[in-house]
Amino acid sequence: MYKIFLCFRYLTRKGIVLFPVLAVWLCVMMLIIVNSIMTGFVNRVRDAGRSLMGDVVIQSDSMAGFPYYRQLQKRLALLPQVKASTPVISGYGLFNLPEFQVNTGVQVMGVEAGSESKVSSFGSSLFWQYKAPMQAVADLRGAGFPTTRTKLLAYAQKRLLAAAKIEATRQQHYANLKPIGNHAWFASIRQHWQVIAHEDYQQAVYKENRADRDLRMVQALPNKAFSSAAALRQAMVPKAPSFTPPPQAANRYLTGADEPKNGCVIGVDLGLYKRDRFGHYHRPPGVRFSPVIITMVPVTMKATLAQPQSRRFVIVDDSRTRVYAVDSKTVYIPFHVAQKMAFMQRQDLLAGGVRPGRCSEIQVLVRHDSSENNILAARKAIAHVVHQLELLHPQMEIAGIRVRTWDQVQAEYIRAVDNERNMITFLLGLMSLVVVIVIFLIFYMLVRDKTRDIGIIKAIGGSEEGVGVIFLLYGMLISSAGAILGLCTGVSFVRNDNWIHDHILWRIFGISIWNRKIYVFSKIPDQIDPHAVMWIVIFAILAGLVGALIPAILAARQDPVEALRYE
Amino acid sequence: MNSTLTTADSTARKPMLELSNINKTFRLGPADVRVLCGAGLTVFEGEFVALVGASGSGKSTLLHIAGALESADAGSVMFRGQDLSRLSRHSRHRLRNHAFGFVFQLYHLLPELSVLENVLLPAMVCSPWYKACIRARPGKRRALELLEQLGLKDRLRHRPSQLSGGERQRVAIARALINEPSLVLADEPTGNLDPKTGQTILDVLRGLHKGSGQSILLVTHDVHIAAQADRVVTLQDGKIVDSTL
């Protein structure tokens, strides 16, 4: 058809169309990038929140918790929907690290390390008991399998030597960095180069420390062969996380009596570790196995404050859940200790009888898949069990127990972030209306420019509709071209955003948008939502049509004789 | 004097286009300008008619009305017995595409298209499928034949901006003839050309007229050009005042 033919000719031979194509391209790319990063952020927060609490949470409105939790757990275990459950004590306290002169208010979580790690990501959030050995397994893959401890030792030593060499070179480079000129203009460049060189040095130090850690872990391995990476992982990663201080913790204390009996896990963002631009934590020596004093203020059943309870602990590990609000405020201690400190343990009453032990919440992991419907069905069954137990024990009813899914617990926060994402996308979408105006203006000019052509087309038999369709198709082609370019570049950008940020924006131009010292996530969170991307592309194409609509109508209505006379 | 003039010879032949009692007024600001007042003209099958008149006498307006590009305020336009004012918009478009071939003073070629594409454009308009238009051998063959006939065989891929005035006008003639129209309406086709080139263009038109017997209605203010037509019709003050063989 002549309409398509003319559209393609105008598209390929009119330079001015590059402007609307560029406008659509940039808008589509910008919307895809913003939407993907916000979606990635929302989903990361959602996933992180979920991994903290399991699928369903049974919580009490009362700070004093609720009783008969063991009975409840036994009944939950009988439900076909429930895979595992774990009790948690939650309370506020003070954290005192005397050797480092740290005093801060914290949230104290009493957890059963073994069962907690089955329900939540507590186990995999621990550095020394999970992440470090996993990193070591990944680092030692280069040794090849099957392998032996001796071979692994040799390989780890080789890696450490290489890392030390790089570290020494970078340190020297950083120290010997010479000025590139005396002009003031060079000062900022020189400064940036120094920062880069220092960062490179920091990276080298981090890698050297990591290689050193790997070597120590290999040294601690039994002298046997490892057939695969899985076998090595099995030997390195403890089966279940624990609060028990490892034997090497004793070296930190003069006598066994000095060493606290219980271990604790601190949140990684509590302020004891430095975090570099690349999101790596630099753990200063001495923090691990340090003694800390944690003080909890128990709340009585009558909602009054009781005598504060203090205990000494050894820092055995640190936890990184990737939720800053949690990692910067939380200290984990053994459940039974927290229960005593919070006065929630089983008590014999003076008047006779027994007050059953209490917990703040029970976290439940649902069996089978984690689909929303499945979790909602499980929540319903759990709520029924709770209700039955409440009928049996009226004390439970007083505690005001609520059964909620992970989504319901963090609904308010997630909804806020979700709304933020939608609002930003909407606002950017509104800004993208500029595209419609750009297309309108360019098409208006184009119609004026092509007035005589319109007259010719009509003179040779082209209809009003035909002329209108030419400009509408033209608008659609332009917006489609821009949308496809925007789609390709936007998706490519999102897939490589971290690399672009670190290697181009930061290293070349000294621009840092995503500072990992500040943000929780070590990488820019990004997740392409195909549904959203599809709508962005559709709206962009429609924008082209809308922008071209009025000029197309004007063109269609153009009188052929007047058009032919147009100069 | 009767505004509709035909010769005795011409009444023996079949009329193709009959314009009778055509009135046309343009509103220019506050004033109404009456361009045509009761003008009438008949063009017979296979006839080469030259319409002459001073500038502003309404020649081009009459040609546009004859070619269904413009409507008359009053009067009738009959083409092969069909009243153009009663035709639907679609039928008028088809008529412009199939039955009429326009040649303009300023050539009016599409600058983005090549010579061949410009010539093929009316064929594309009449055909529903782009593929069928461009790739169908008959359409392209006819375009090539016409361009060869007009001495433009070597300029197929050139753009109008790369051609001389005479060449452009020849391309415009080829475009007007691609759908084998019954009537060629030429509005001052030599007006923008030097006398020599103008004569060449006129020779082309005359050759086509003689070769294929196509009817031609040519508007010109040049009496020497008009003299080479079968019949010369003079328009003065919006009326046909003379028609001579």
Short mmCIF file of N, CA and C in Angstrom, two decimals, chain A residues 122-141 156 159 206-207 209-221 229 232-238 248 268 273 280-281 283 288-289 316-320 322:
data_model
loop_
_atom_site.label_atom_id
_atom_site.label_comp_id
_atom_site.label_asym_id
_atom_site.label_seq_id
_atom_site.Cartn_x
_atom_site.Cartn_y
_atom_site.Cartn_z
N PHE A 122 17.73 -17.31 58.82
CA PHE A 122 18.69 -16.99 59.88
C PHE A 122 20.03 -17.72 59.66
N GLY A 123 19.96 -19.00 59.38
CA GLY A 123 21.18 -19.81 59.20
C GLY A 123 22.05 -19.28 58.08
N SER A 124 21.42 -18.99 56.95
CA SER A 124 22.21 -18.54 55.80
C SER A 124 22.61 -17.07 55.89
N SER A 125 22.09 -16.37 56.90
CA SER A 125 22.49 -14.97 57.07
C SER A 125 23.78 -14.84 57.90
N LEU A 126 24.22 -15.95 58.50
CA LEU A 126 25.39 -15.90 59.37
C LEU A 126 26.67 -15.92 58.55
N PHE A 127 27.60 -15.09 58.92
CA PHE A 127 28.82 -14.99 58.13
C PHE A 127 29.77 -16.16 58.40
N TRP A 128 30.17 -16.33 59.64
CA TRP A 128 31.21 -17.32 59.93
C TRP A 128 30.71 -18.75 59.81
N GLN A 129 29.42 -18.93 60.04
CA GLN A 129 28.90 -20.30 60.01
C GLN A 129 28.31 -20.68 58.65
N TYR A 130 28.13 -19.73 57.79
CA TYR A 130 27.57 -20.08 56.48
C TYR A 130 28.25 -19.37 55.30
N LYS A 131 28.26 -18.02 55.33
CA LYS A 131 28.74 -17.30 54.16
C LYS A 131 30.24 -17.49 53.91
N ALA A 132 31.03 -17.41 54.98
CA ALA A 132 32.48 -17.55 54.81
C ALA A 132 32.84 -18.94 54.27
N PRO A 133 32.28 -20.03 54.85
CA PRO A 133 32.61 -21.35 54.26
C PRO A 133 32.12 -21.50 52.83
N MET A 134 30.94 -20.90 52.54
CA MET A 134 30.42 -20.99 51.17
C MET A 134 31.35 -20.25 50.20
N GLN A 135 31.84 -19.09 50.64
CA GLN A 135 32.81 -18.33 49.83
C GLN A 135 34.07 -19.16 49.63
N ALA A 136 34.52 -19.83 50.69
CA ALA A 136 35.74 -20.64 50.60
C ALA A 136 35.56 -21.76 49.58
N VAL A 137 34.40 -22.40 49.63
CA VAL A 137 34.12 -23.50 48.67
C VAL A 137 34.18 -22.95 47.24
N ALA A 138 33.57 -21.78 47.06
CA ALA A 138 33.57 -21.17 45.72
C ALA A 138 35.00 -20.81 45.29
N ASP A 139 35.78 -20.27 46.24
CA ASP A 139 37.17 -19.86 45.92
C ASP A 139 38.05 -21.06 45.61
N LEU A 140 37.76 -22.18 46.27
CA LEU A 140 38.65 -23.33 46.13
C LEU A 140 38.26 -24.26 44.98
N ARG A 141 37.23 -23.91 44.27
CA ARG A 141 36.80 -24.73 43.13
C ARG A 141 37.93 -24.88 42.12
N ALA A 156 45.19 -23.02 48.36
CA ALA A 156 44.82 -21.84 49.17
C ALA A 156 46.04 -20.98 49.46
N ARG A 159 46.88 -18.99 46.38
CA ARG A 159 45.94 -17.87 46.21
C ARG A 159 46.28 -16.74 47.17
N TYR A 206 40.81 -6.72 50.87
CA TYR A 206 39.64 -7.59 51.10
C TYR A 206 39.91 -8.99 50.54
N LYS A 207 40.48 -9.03 49.33
CA LYS A 207 40.72 -10.33 48.69
C LYS A 207 41.81 -11.10 49.44
N ASN A 209 42.45 -10.82 52.66
CA ASN A 209 41.81 -11.31 53.89
C ASN A 209 40.97 -12.54 53.62
N ARG A 210 40.29 -12.48 52.50
CA ARG A 210 39.41 -13.60 52.14
C ARG A 210 40.25 -14.85 51.86
N ALA A 211 41.35 -14.65 51.14
CA ALA A 211 42.24 -15.80 50.84
C ALA A 211 42.83 -16.36 52.14
N ASP A 212 43.14 -15.46 53.04
CA ASP A 212 43.67 -15.88 54.34
C ASP A 212 42.62 -16.69 55.12
N ARG A 213 41.40 -16.20 55.05
CA ARG A 213 40.29 -16.89 55.74
C ARG A 213 40.07 -18.27 55.13
N ASP A 214 40.13 -18.34 53.80
CA ASP A 214 39.98 -19.62 53.11
C ASP A 214 41.04 -20.61 53.59
N LEU A 215 42.27 -20.11 53.68
CA LEU A 215 43.38 -20.98 54.09
C LEU A 215 43.14 -21.53 55.49
N ARG A 216 42.70 -20.66 56.38
CA ARG A 216 42.44 -21.10 57.77
C ARG A 216 41.34 -22.16 57.80
N MET A 217 40.37 -21.97 56.95
CA MET A 217 39.27 -22.95 56.91
C MET A 217 39.76 -24.29 56.38
N VAL A 218 40.63 -24.23 55.41
CA VAL A 218 41.18 -25.49 54.87
C VAL A 218 42.03 -26.17 55.96
N GLN A 219 42.78 -25.35 56.71
CA GLN A 219 43.61 -25.91 57.78
C GLN A 219 42.75 -26.64 58.83
N ALA A 220 41.53 -26.14 59.02
CA ALA A 220 40.65 -26.75 60.02
C ALA A 220 39.96 -28.00 59.50
N LEU A 221 40.15 -28.31 58.21
CA LEU A 221 39.46 -29.47 57.62
C LEU A 221 40.10 -30.79 58.07
N ALA A 229 32.62 -30.50 45.10
CA ALA A 229 32.42 -29.25 45.83
C ALA A 229 31.37 -29.44 46.92
N LEU A 232 32.96 -30.94 49.90
CA LEU A 232 33.75 -29.92 50.60
C LEU A 232 32.84 -28.98 51.39
N ARG A 233 31.71 -28.65 50.75
CA ARG A 233 30.74 -27.77 51.43
C ARG A 233 30.21 -28.45 52.69
N GLN A 234 29.95 -29.74 52.57
CA GLN A 234 29.43 -30.50 53.71
C GLN A 234 30.44 -30.48 54.87
N ALA A 235 31.71 -30.53 54.51
CA ALA A 235 32.74 -30.56 55.54
C ALA A 235 32.97 -29.18 56.16
N MET A 236 32.69 -28.14 55.39
CA MET A 236 32.99 -26.79 55.88
C MET A 236 31.82 -26.11 56.57
N VAL A 237 30.61 -26.29 56.00
CA VAL A 237 29.45 -25.59 56.56
C VAL A 237 28.82 -26.44 57.66
N PRO A 238 28.68 -25.87 58.87
CA PRO A 238 28.05 -26.64 59.94
C PRO A 238 26.63 -27.06 59.56
N GLN A 248 38.08 -22.12 69.50
CA GLN A 248 39.09 -21.04 69.37
C GLN A 248 38.70 -19.77 70.12
N VAL A 268 24.96 -7.20 61.26
CA VAL A 268 26.20 -6.77 60.60
C VAL A 268 26.31 -5.25 60.50
N TYR A 273 31.46 -2.79 61.94
CA TYR A 273 32.23 -3.08 60.73
C TYR A 273 32.15 -1.92 59.75
N HIS A 280 31.49 -4.55 50.48
CA HIS A 280 32.18 -5.56 51.29
C HIS A 280 32.35 -5.05 52.72
N TYR A 281 32.14 -5.94 53.66
CA TYR A 281 32.33 -5.56 55.07
C TYR A 281 33.76 -5.88 55.47
N ARG A 283 35.84 -6.66 58.50
CA ARG A 283 35.67 -7.05 59.91
C ARG A 283 36.99 -6.87 60.65
N ARG A 288 35.15 -10.43 66.78
CA ARG A 288 34.64 -11.79 66.97
C ARG A 288 35.22 -12.35 68.27
N PHE A 289 34.41 -13.00 69.02
CA PHE A 289 34.73 -13.62 70.32
C PHE A 289 34.91 -12.59 71.43
N VAL A 316 29.70 -14.66 68.55
CA VAL A 316 30.17 -15.83 67.80
C VAL A 316 30.02 -15.63 66.28
N ASP A 317 29.15 -14.72 65.93
CA ASP A 317 28.91 -14.56 64.49
C ASP A 317 28.22 -13.22 64.23
N ASP A 318 28.09 -12.88 62.96
CA ASP A 318 27.26 -11.73 62.62
C ASP A 318 26.29 -12.13 61.52
N SER A 319 25.16 -11.46 61.53
CA SER A 319 24.08 -11.84 60.61
C SER A 319 23.78 -10.70 59.65
N ARG A 320 23.59 -11.07 58.40
CA ARG A 320 23.21 -10.07 57.40
C ARG A 320 21.95 -10.53 56.67
N ARG A 322 20.05 -8.44 54.97
CA ARG A 322 19.90 -7.48 53.88
C ARG A 322 18.77 -6.48 54.14
#
